[in-house]
């Protein structure tokens, strides 16, 4: 599935960064965190909407989706104020 492929891609990326973390600038690290945080939020929510009709589950995941999006926004806001 798209979610599994994305998770594998993220795992491979994070594994490759283990030895290179000192090579990342602060802004590069923040950009990576933002990209990782924001990438799957909408994808997961869309997939959930396709697989269930339970409105209680939808409401729960809408809340989680908003929380994840808010976290990505906080990273972006911090990144925009950060110095290289």
Coordinates of C-alpha atoms in Angstrom, one line a residue:
X1 CA 0.0 0.0 0.0
X2 CA 1.0 3.7 -0.3
X3 CA 1.3 3.9 3.5
X4 CA 3.6 0.9 3.7
X5 CA 5.8 2.2 0.8
X6 CA 6.0 5.5 2.5
X7 CA 7.0 3.9 5.8
X8 CA 9.7 1.8 4.1
X9 CA 11.0 4.9 2.4
X10 CA 11.2 6.8 5.7
X11 CA 12.9 3.9 7.4
X12 CA 15.5 3.7 4.7
X13 CA 16.1 7.5 4.9
X14 CA 16.4 7.5 8.7
X15 CA 18.8 4.5 8.5
X16 CA 21.0 6.3 6.0
X17 CA 21.1 9.3 8.2
X18 CA 22.4 7.5 11.3
X19 CA 26.0 7.9 10.1
X20 CA 25.4 11.4 8.5
X21 CA 23.6 13.3 11.2
X22 CA 26.7 15.5 11.9
X23 CA 26.7 16.5 8.2
X24 CA 23.2 18.0 8.4
X25 CA 22.8 21.7 9.1
X26 CA 20.2 22.8 11.6
X27 CA 17.9 23.9 8.8
X28 CA 18.4 20.7 6.9
X29 CA 17.5 18.7 10.0
X30 CA 14.4 20.8 10.6
X31 CA 13.3 20.5 6.9
X32 CA 13.7 16.7 7.2
X33 CA 11.6 16.7 10.4
X34 CA 8.9 18.7 8.7
X35 CA 8.9 16.6 5.6
X36 CA 8.6 13.4 7.7
X37 CA 5.9 14.8 9.9
X38 CA 3.7 16.2 7.2
X39 CA 4.1 13.6 4.5
X40 CA 1.7 10.9 5.7
X41 CA -0.9 12.9 7.6
X42 CA -3.2 13.5 4.7
X43 CA -2.5 10.1 3.1
X44 CA -3.4 8.2 6.3
X45 CA -6.5 10.1 6.8
X46 CA -7.7 9.6 3.2
X47 CA -7.0 5.8 3.4
X48 CA -9.0 5.6 6.7
X49 CA -11.9 7.4 5.1
X50 CA -11.9 4.8 2.3
X51 CA -11.9 1.8 4.7
X52 CA -14.5 2.7 7.3
X53 CA -17.9 4.3 7.6
X54 CA -17.8 4.5 11.4
X55 CA -18.3 8.2 12.2
X56 CA -16.8 7.7 15.7
X57 CA -13.6 6.5 14.1
X58 CA -13.7 9.3 11.6
X59 CA -14.0 11.9 14.4
X60 CA -11.1 10.3 16.3
X61 CA -8.8 10.3 13.3
X62 CA -9.9 13.9 12.4
X63 CA -8.6 15.0 15.8
X64 CA -5.4 13.0 15.3
X65 CA -5.0 14.4 11.8
X66 CA -5.3 18.0 13.2
X67 CA -2.8 17.3 16.0
X68 CA -0.3 15.9 13.5
X69 CA -0.8 18.8 11.1
X70 CA -0.4 21.2 14.0
X71 CA 2.9 19.6 14.9
X72 CA 4.1 19.9 11.4
X73 CA 3.1 23.6 11.4
X74 CA 5.0 24.1 14.7
X75 CA 8.1 22.6 13.1
X76 CA 7.7 24.9 10.1
X77 CA 7.2 28.0 12.2
X78 CA 10.3 27.2 14.2
X79 CA 12.2 26.5 11.1
X80 CA 11.2 29.8 9.6
X81 CA 12.6 31.6 12.7
X82 CA 15.7 29.4 12.9
X83 CA 19.2 30.5 11.9
X84 CA 21.4 28.3 9.7

